[in-house]
Amino acid sequence: MADSYRVRLQPCGLEYRANAGDDLLSAAAAAGIAVPMACRNGVCETCEAHMLAGTAVNTRNQNTLAVASRLMLCRTRALADVELEITSVIAAGSNPPRKVLAKVLDARPLNHDIFRIELQLLRRRELAFHAGQYLAIHLDNAGPAYFSIASSPQQANIELNIQASPGWASGQIIVNALQVGAEVMVELPHGKACLAAIPKKPLLLIAAGTGFAQMKSLIEYLRSTDYNQPVVLFWGVRQRQDLYLQSLAEQWAKDWPPFRFVPVVGDNEDNEWSGHHGQLAHAVLGADIDLSNVEVHASGSPTMVYTLMDALKDAGMPADVFFSDVLEYAPRS
């Protein structure tokens, strides 16, 4: 008997492995693939799919399921490689954005100018997003303001890490508007540099400043799956106090064996971040990382991202393994 079988989902094109004794819903969750389900609420048929190819068995009545069979992933076990049609599973970056109302549940400072905002989406069950995506906040008489989602898709509420420094009036306006109890219109999800399933390679995560928020979402998502390949996070900041969740990153390193955390702190006298793009790239290149076998996710300013991407490509990284939202919203001309 095979140890596991390949499960391919259409039309999203995602694939995962299911052990011979596991139901397909549990195996999908272990692979980090979000299949809508409501078993805990006593609602059945939410994880419905149709068999396009292969053979499986219904674990309730032991009936064999063949091509064209209707099935529930929660009570189906594969007997061979299978291909399923399930339109409710969305590929990375393919979720259409929607505007929904959110309530501010918590607003607190994490350091001198970074604030943690917790939002409750009033229609959360109807909205799916992938780890690493971002949202837009719509305030009256202002254009949309975009922020990375800092929480895992499995969490009920959404966390944001918003910078409101004295020199950035927009950030202060947004934080002032997001007081506990306030309601705000948000639009999500946005972004294609995200994960709809666990990667097939080791991960190299590189963040500058509040770019850490996107990496936090990716890491918390991966920790809830069976992903066990090496994960290295480089977090670059101007000053040590800007490592606003350093203790959390250090705790991940203690609790999660595949994970390693490398802080990169600027040390020049004028503290201008533009002088540290090369420093962050130099720190990554100086680490013991096989750039030919890695998936890279980067979050920061366009200058930082392109400086880093060029340095890694010159060092042997294939171009198609580098992911950043910057490549989408600030493409090179």
mmCIF file of N, CA, C and O in Angstrom, residues 198-272:
data_model
loop_
_atom_site.group_PDB
_atom_site.id
_atom_site.type_symbol
_atom_site.label_atom_id
_atom_site.label_comp_id
_atom_site.label_asym_id
_atom_site.label_seq_id
_atom_site.Cartn_x
_atom_site.Cartn_y
_atom_site.Cartn_z
ATOM 1 N N ILE A 198 1.354 24.974 1.842
ATOM 2 C CA ILE A 198 2.728 25.004 2.333
ATOM 3 C C ILE A 198 3.710 24.911 1.159
ATOM 4 O O ILE A 198 3.452 24.212 0.183
ATOM 5 N N PRO A 199 4.823 25.642 1.223
ATOM 6 C CA PRO A 199 5.809 25.619 0.129
ATOM 7 C C PRO A 199 6.484 24.246 0.004
ATOM 8 O O PRO A 199 6.484 23.453 0.942
ATOM 9 N N LYS A 200 7.079 24.024 -1.134
ATOM 10 C CA LYS A 200 7.782 22.770 -1.375
ATOM 11 C C LYS A 200 9.285 22.900 -1.107
ATOM 12 O O LYS A 200 10.015 21.919 -1.211
ATOM 13 N N LYS A 201 9.724 24.116 -0.769
ATOM 14 C CA LYS A 201 11.149 24.371 -0.525
ATOM 15 C C LYS A 201 11.327 25.042 0.834
ATOM 16 O O LYS A 201 10.368 25.526 1.430
ATOM 17 N N PRO A 202 12.576 25.108 1.329
ATOM 18 C CA PRO A 202 12.853 25.931 2.509
ATOM 19 C C PRO A 202 12.492 27.390 2.233
ATOM 20 O O PRO A 202 12.487 27.839 1.087
ATOM 21 N N LEU A 203 12.208 28.136 3.290
ATOM 22 C CA LEU A 203 11.771 29.525 3.155
ATOM 23 C C LEU A 203 12.818 30.504 3.674
ATOM 24 O O LEU A 203 13.383 30.311 4.753
ATOM 25 N N LEU A 204 13.029 31.561 2.902
ATOM 26 C CA LEU A 204 13.858 32.686 3.311
ATOM 27 C C LEU A 204 12.948 33.903 3.355
ATOM 28 O O LEU A 204 12.406 34.327 2.325
ATOM 29 N N LEU A 205 12.729 34.447 4.561
ATOM 30 C CA LEU A 205 11.841 35.584 4.764
ATOM 31 C C LEU A 205 12.681 36.798 5.129
ATOM 32 O O LEU A 205 13.520 36.729 6.028
ATOM 33 N N ILE A 206 12.442 37.927 4.450
ATOM 34 C CA ILE A 206 13.254 39.126 4.663
ATOM 35 C C ILE A 206 12.321 40.324 4.783
ATOM 36 O O ILE A 206 11.542 40.606 3.864
ATOM 37 N N ALA A 207 12.397 41.006 5.919
ATOM 38 C CA ALA A 207 11.515 42.135 6.181
ATOM 39 C C ALA A 207 12.312 43.342 6.616
ATOM 40 O O ALA A 207 13.346 43.222 7.276
ATOM 41 N N ALA A 208 11.813 44.519 6.264
ATOM 42 C CA ALA A 208 12.357 45.777 6.766
ATOM 43 C C ALA A 208 11.240 46.506 7.503
ATOM 44 O O ALA A 208 10.119 46.621 6.988
ATOM 45 N N GLY A 209 11.516 46.969 8.705
ATOM 46 C CA GLY A 209 10.533 47.732 9.467
ATOM 47 C C GLY A 209 9.252 46.962 9.706
ATOM 48 O O GLY A 209 9.258 45.808 10.139
ATOM 49 N N THR A 210 8.117 47.599 9.398
ATOM 50 C CA THR A 210 6.815 46.954 9.612
ATOM 51 C C THR A 210 6.512 45.894 8.556
ATOM 52 O O THR A 210 5.447 45.276 8.598
ATOM 53 N N GLY A 211 7.445 45.665 7.626
ATOM 54 C CA GLY A 211 7.310 44.506 6.741
ATOM 55 C C GLY A 211 7.271 43.211 7.526
ATOM 56 O O GLY A 211 6.866 42.165 7.010
ATOM 57 N N PHE A 212 7.691 43.282 8.806
ATOM 58 C CA PHE A 212 7.606 42.123 9.698
ATOM 59 C C PHE A 212 6.178 41.601 9.800
ATOM 60 O O PHE A 212 5.968 40.394 10.006
ATOM 61 N N ALA A 213 5.179 42.469 9.649
ATOM 62 C CA ALA A 213 3.789 42.046 9.796
ATOM 63 C C ALA A 213 3.431 40.942 8.808
ATOM 64 O O ALA A 213 2.788 39.946 9.169
ATOM 65 N N GLN A 214 3.839 41.096 7.556
ATOM 66 C CA GLN A 214 3.557 40.068 6.558
ATOM 67 C C GLN A 214 4.237 38.760 6.926
ATOM 68 O O GLN A 214 3.653 37.680 6.783
ATOM 69 N N MET A 215 5.479 38.830 7.400
ATOM 70 C CA MET A 215 6.199 37.621 7.778
ATOM 71 C C MET A 215 5.563 36.947 8.998
ATOM 72 O O MET A 215 5.541 35.724 9.093
ATOM 73 N N LYS A 216 5.021 37.740 9.893
ATOM 74 C CA LYS A 216 4.320 37.187 11.057
ATOM 75 C C LYS A 216 3.126 36.355 10.609
ATOM 76 O O LYS A 216 2.873 35.260 11.126
ATOM 77 N N SER A 217 2.384 36.847 9.634
ATOM 78 C CA SER A 217 1.244 36.097 9.099
ATOM 79 C C SER A 217 1.703 34.771 8.492
ATOM 80 O O SER A 217 1.113 33.708 8.749
ATOM 81 N N LEU A 218 2.774 34.811 7.695
ATOM 82 C CA LEU A 218 3.290 33.593 7.061
ATOM 83 C C LEU A 218 3.747 32.577 8.104
ATOM 84 O O LEU A 218 3.441 31.378 8.010
ATOM 85 N N ILE A 219 4.470 33.048 9.115
ATOM 86 C CA ILE A 219 5.027 32.137 10.118
ATOM 87 C C ILE A 219 3.932 31.515 10.970
ATOM 88 O O ILE A 219 3.928 30.299 11.218
ATOM 89 N N GLU A 220 2.974 32.323 11.414
ATOM 90 C CA GLU A 220 1.906 31.774 12.249
ATOM 91 C C GLU A 220 1.039 30.802 11.467
ATOM 92 O O GLU A 220 0.547 29.809 12.018
ATOM 93 N N TYR A 221 0.861 31.073 10.194
ATOM 94 C CA TYR A 221 0.140 30.128 9.325
ATOM 95 C C TYR A 221 0.904 28.808 9.196
ATOM 96 O O TYR A 221 0.339 27.718 9.392
ATOM 97 N N LEU A 222 2.202 28.876 8.897
ATOM 98 C CA LEU A 222 2.991 27.661 8.695
ATOM 99 C C LEU A 222 3.091 26.833 9.964
ATOM 100 O O LEU A 222 3.130 25.596 9.912
ATOM 101 N N ARG A 223 3.109 27.478 11.113
ATOM 102 C CA ARG A 223 3.201 26.738 12.379
ATOM 103 C C ARG A 223 1.952 25.906 12.647
ATOM 104 O O ARG A 223 2.000 24.978 13.450
ATOM 105 N N SER A 224 0.851 26.218 11.981
ATOM 106 C CA SER A 224 -0.380 25.445 12.161
ATOM 107 C C SER A 224 -0.488 24.288 11.179
ATOM 108 O O SER A 224 -1.476 23.552 11.197
ATOM 109 N N THR A 225 0.531 24.116 10.323
ATOM 110 C CA THR A 225 0.531 23.057 9.313
ATOM 111 C C THR A 225 1.614 22.033 9.625
ATOM 112 O O THR A 225 2.274 22.097 10.654
ATOM 113 N N ASP A 226 1.815 21.099 8.697
ATOM 114 C CA ASP A 226 2.861 20.096 8.838
ATOM 115 C C ASP A 226 4.193 20.532 8.236
ATOM 116 O O ASP A 226 5.110 19.721 8.119
ATOM 117 N N TYR A 227 4.318 21.787 7.864
ATOM 118 C CA TYR A 227 5.556 22.267 7.232
ATOM 119 C C TYR A 227 6.718 22.141 8.212
ATOM 120 O O TYR A 227 6.655 22.626 9.345
ATOM 121 N N ASN A 228 7.805 21.487 7.777
ATOM 122 C CA ASN A 228 8.943 21.267 8.681
ATOM 123 C C ASN A 228 10.292 21.553 8.024
ATOM 124 O O ASN A 228 11.323 21.117 8.521
ATOM 125 N N GLN A 229 10.286 22.272 6.911
ATOM 126 C CA GLN A 229 11.542 22.636 6.275
ATOM 127 C C GLN A 229 12.111 23.903 6.930
ATOM 128 O O GLN A 229 11.402 24.634 7.621
ATOM 129 N N PRO A 230 13.400 24.180 6.723
ATOM 130 C CA PRO A 230 14.011 25.342 7.362
ATOM 131 C C PRO A 230 13.328 26.658 6.972
ATOM 132 O O PRO A 230 12.971 26.864 5.807
ATOM 133 N N VAL A 231 13.161 27.526 7.963
ATOM 134 C CA VAL A 231 12.620 28.873 7.765
ATOM 135 C C VAL A 231 13.573 29.855 8.434
ATOM 136 O O VAL A 231 13.843 29.731 9.633
ATOM 137 N N VAL A 232 14.082 30.813 7.676
ATOM 138 C CA VAL A 232 14.976 31.831 8.233
ATOM 139 C C VAL A 232 14.343 33.194 8.016
ATOM 140 O O VAL A 232 13.944 33.525 6.894
ATOM 141 N N LEU A 233 14.235 33.976 9.091
ATOM 142 C CA LEU A 233 13.697 35.329 9.016
ATOM 143 C C LEU A 233 14.794 36.344 9.304
ATOM 144 O O LEU A 233 15.403 36.329 10.380
ATOM 145 N N PHE A 234 15.059 37.240 8.342
ATOM 146 C CA PHE A 234 15.924 38.398 8.535
ATOM 147 C C PHE A 234 15.013 39.614 8.706
ATOM 148 O O PHE A 234 14.161 39.878 7.846
ATOM 149 N N TRP A 235 15.215 40.345 9.802
ATOM 150 C CA TRP A 235 14.400 41.532 10.053
ATOM 151 C C TRP A 235 15.332 42.725 10.213
ATOM 152 O O TRP A 235 16.087 42.804 11.178
ATOM 153 N N GLY A 236 15.295 43.635 9.244
ATOM 154 C CA GLY A 236 16.176 44.797 9.249
ATOM 155 C C GLY A 236 15.473 46.041 9.764
ATOM 156 O O GLY A 236 14.350 46.351 9.351
ATOM 157 N N VAL A 237 16.129 46.773 10.667
ATOM 158 C CA VAL A 237 15.571 47.996 11.242
ATOM 159 C C VAL A 237 16.670 49.047 11.400
ATOM 160 O O VAL A 237 17.857 48.739 11.370
ATOM 161 N N ARG A 238 16.259 50.306 11.600
ATOM 162 C CA ARG A 238 17.219 51.386 11.817
ATOM 163 C C ARG A 238 17.883 51.270 13.184
ATOM 164 O O ARG A 238 19.091 51.361 13.318
ATOM 165 N N GLN A 239 17.038 51.112 14.208
ATOM 166 C CA GLN A 239 17.523 51.059 15.583
ATOM 167 C C GLN A 239 16.927 49.842 16.278
ATOM 168 O O GLN A 239 15.864 49.350 15.892
ATOM 169 N N ARG A 240 17.585 49.372 17.320
ATOM 170 C CA ARG A 240 17.129 48.158 17.994
ATOM 171 C C ARG A 240 15.713 48.290 18.544
ATOM 172 O O ARG A 240 14.957 47.327 18.576
ATOM 173 N N GLN A 241 15.324 49.486 18.959
ATOM 174 C CA GLN A 241 13.979 49.662 19.490
ATOM 175 C C GLN A 241 12.903 49.471 18.418
ATOM 176 O O GLN A 241 11.717 49.302 18.736
ATOM 177 N N ASP A 242 13.307 49.486 17.137
ATOM 178 C CA ASP A 242 12.352 49.262 16.052
ATOM 179 C C ASP A 242 11.996 47.785 15.882
ATOM 180 O O ASP A 242 11.088 47.455 15.111
ATOM 181 N N LEU A 243 12.697 46.896 16.577
ATOM 182 C CA LEU A 243 12.328 45.469 16.584
ATOM 183 C C LEU A 243 11.165 45.296 17.565
ATOM 184 O O LEU A 243 11.297 44.741 18.643
ATOM 185 N N TYR A 244 10.008 45.772 17.146
ATOM 186 C CA TYR A 244 8.892 45.949 18.076
ATOM 187 C C TYR A 244 8.284 44.649 18.582
ATOM 188 O O TYR A 244 7.557 44.646 19.579
ATOM 189 N N LEU A 245 8.557 43.537 17.917
ATOM 190 C CA LEU A 245 8.109 42.226 18.407
ATOM 191 C C LEU A 245 9.286 41.250 18.428
ATOM 192 O O LEU A 245 9.136 40.075 18.090
ATOM 193 N N GLN A 246 10.434 41.734 18.855
ATOM 194 C CA GLN A 246 11.623 40.892 18.906
ATOM 195 C C GLN A 246 11.420 39.689 19.813
ATOM 196 O O GLN A 246 11.831 38.566 19.478
ATOM 197 N N SER A 247 10.787 39.878 20.957
ATOM 198 C CA SER A 247 10.591 38.766 21.889
ATOM 199 C C SER A 247 9.731 37.675 21.276
ATOM 200 O O SER A 247 9.937 36.480 21.539
ATOM 201 N N LEU A 248 8.758 38.051 20.437
ATOM 202 C CA LEU A 248 7.924 37.055 19.765
ATOM 203 C C LEU A 248 8.759 36.240 18.778
ATOM 204 O O LEU A 248 8.666 35.009 18.738
ATOM 205 N N ALA A 249 9.579 36.914 17.978
ATOM 206 C CA ALA A 249 10.437 36.214 17.010
ATOM 207 C C ALA A 249 11.401 35.279 17.724
ATOM 208 O O ALA A 249 11.672 34.164 17.264
ATOM 209 N N GLU A 250 11.937 35.726 18.863
ATOM 210 C CA GLU A 250 12.853 34.877 19.626
ATOM 211 C C GLU A 250 12.124 33.682 20.226
ATOM 212 O O GLU A 250 12.696 32.587 20.327
ATOM 213 N N GLN A 251 10.859 33.865 20.595
ATOM 214 C CA GLN A 251 10.080 32.748 21.123
ATOM 215 C C GLN A 251 9.789 31.721 20.041
ATOM 216 O O GLN A 251 9.822 30.510 20.286
ATOM 217 N N TRP A 252 9.503 32.194 18.817
ATOM 218 C CA TRP A 252 9.333 31.260 17.705
ATOM 219 C C TRP A 252 10.581 30.388 17.551
ATOM 220 O O TRP A 252 10.473 29.177 17.337
ATOM 221 N N ALA A 253 11.749 31.013 17.644
ATOM 222 C CA ALA A 253 13.005 30.271 17.470
ATOM 223 C C ALA A 253 13.176 29.202 18.547
ATOM 224 O O ALA A 253 13.776 28.152 18.300
ATOM 225 N N LYS A 254 12.657 29.459 19.739
ATOM 226 C CA LYS A 254 12.750 28.479 20.826
ATOM 227 C C LYS A 254 11.742 27.348 20.658
ATOM 228 O O LYS A 254 12.041 26.181 20.944
ATOM 229 N N ASP A 255 10.544 27.695 20.197
ATOM 230 C CA ASP A 255 9.440 26.732 20.177
ATOM 231 C C ASP A 255 9.338 25.927 18.894
ATOM 232 O O ASP A 255 8.740 24.846 18.884
ATOM 233 N N TRP A 256 9.885 26.443 17.795
ATOM 234 C CA TRP A 256 9.672 25.833 16.475
ATOM 235 C C TRP A 256 11.027 25.463 15.885
ATOM 236 O O TRP A 256 11.749 26.322 15.384
ATOM 237 N N PRO A 257 11.417 24.207 15.917
ATOM 238 C CA PRO A 257 12.764 23.786 15.499
ATOM 239 C C PRO A 257 13.190 24.229 14.103
ATOM 240 O O PRO A 257 14.371 24.565 13.915
ATOM 241 N N PRO A 258 12.294 24.274 13.086
ATOM 242 C CA PRO A 258 12.783 24.674 11.758
ATOM 243 C C PRO A 258 13.144 26.147 11.640
ATOM 244 O O PRO A 258 13.748 26.554 10.648
ATOM 245 N N PHE A 259 12.798 26.961 12.645
ATOM 246 C CA PHE A 259 12.855 28.413 12.497
ATOM 247 C C PHE A 259 14.132 29.027 13.062
ATOM 248 O O PHE A 259 14.597 28.642 14.144
ATOM 249 N N ARG A 260 14.670 30.024 12.336
ATOM 250 C CA ARG A 260 15.830 30.787 12.802
ATOM 251 C C ARG A 260 15.572 32.267 12.566
ATOM 252 O O ARG A 260 15.062 32.666 11.510
ATOM 253 N N PHE A 261 15.915 33.084 13.551
ATOM 254 C CA PHE A 261 15.665 34.529 13.494
ATOM 255 C C PHE A 261 16.990 35.285 13.493
ATOM 256 O O PHE A 261 17.852 35.052 14.343
ATOM 257 N N VAL A 262 17.147 36.210 12.522
ATOM 258 C CA VAL A 262 18.364 37.008 12.409
ATOM 259 C C VAL A 262 17.983 38.490 12.355
ATOM 260 O O VAL A 262 17.529 38.980 11.309
ATOM 261 N N PRO A 263 18.131 39.235 13.463
ATOM 262 C CA PRO A 263 17.885 40.683 13.413
ATOM 263 C C PRO A 263 19.066 41.405 12.768
ATOM 264 O O PRO A 263 20.215 41.038 12.983
ATOM 265 N N VAL A 264 18.770 42.420 11.976
ATOM 266 C CA VAL A 264 19.808 43.229 11.332
ATOM 267 C C VAL A 264 19.530 44.680 11.698
ATOM 268 O O VAL A 264 18.534 45.262 11.252
ATOM 269 N N VAL A 265 20.404 45.261 12.535
ATOM 270 C CA VAL A 265 20.175 46.606 13.066
ATOM 271 C C VAL A 265 21.163 47.586 12.457
ATOM 272 O O VAL A 265 22.365 47.331 12.428
ATOM 273 N N GLY A 266 20.652 48.726 11.962
ATOM 274 C CA GLY A 266 21.502 49.745 11.372
ATOM 275 C C GLY A 266 22.466 50.320 12.387
ATOM 276 O O GLY A 266 22.143 50.447 13.564
ATOM 277 N N ASP A 267 23.647 50.691 11.940
ATOM 278 C CA ASP A 267 24.646 51.163 12.890
ATOM 279 C C ASP A 267 25.376 52.423 12.408
ATOM 280 O O ASP A 267 26.378 52.824 12.993
ATOM 281 N N ASN A 268 24.875 53.071 11.358
ATOM 282 C CA ASN A 268 25.577 54.286 10.925
ATOM 283 C C ASN A 268 25.070 55.498 11.703
ATOM 284 O O ASN A 268 24.007 55.478 12.310
ATOM 285 N N GLU A 269 25.812 56.572 11.709
ATOM 286 C CA GLU A 269 25.537 57.693 12.598
ATOM 287 C C GLU A 269 24.264 58.434 12.255
ATOM 288 O O GLU A 269 23.543 58.900 13.136
ATOM 289 N N ASP A 270 23.949 58.581 10.963
ATOM 290 C CA ASP A 270 22.781 59.386 10.616
ATOM 291 C C ASP A 270 21.491 58.577 10.639
ATOM 292 O O ASP A 270 20.400 59.136 10.538
ATOM 293 N N ASN A 271 21.587 57.233 10.761
ATOM 294 C CA ASN A 271 20.415 56.374 10.889
ATOM 295 C C ASN A 271 19.438 56.483 9.720
ATOM 296 O O ASN A 271 18.252 56.258 9.884
ATOM 297 N N GLU A 272 19.919 56.846 8.538
ATOM 298 C CA GLU A 272 19.043 56.864 7.386
ATOM 299 C C GLU A 272 18.935 55.456 6.825
ATOM 300 O O GLU A 272 19.930 54.829 6.473
#
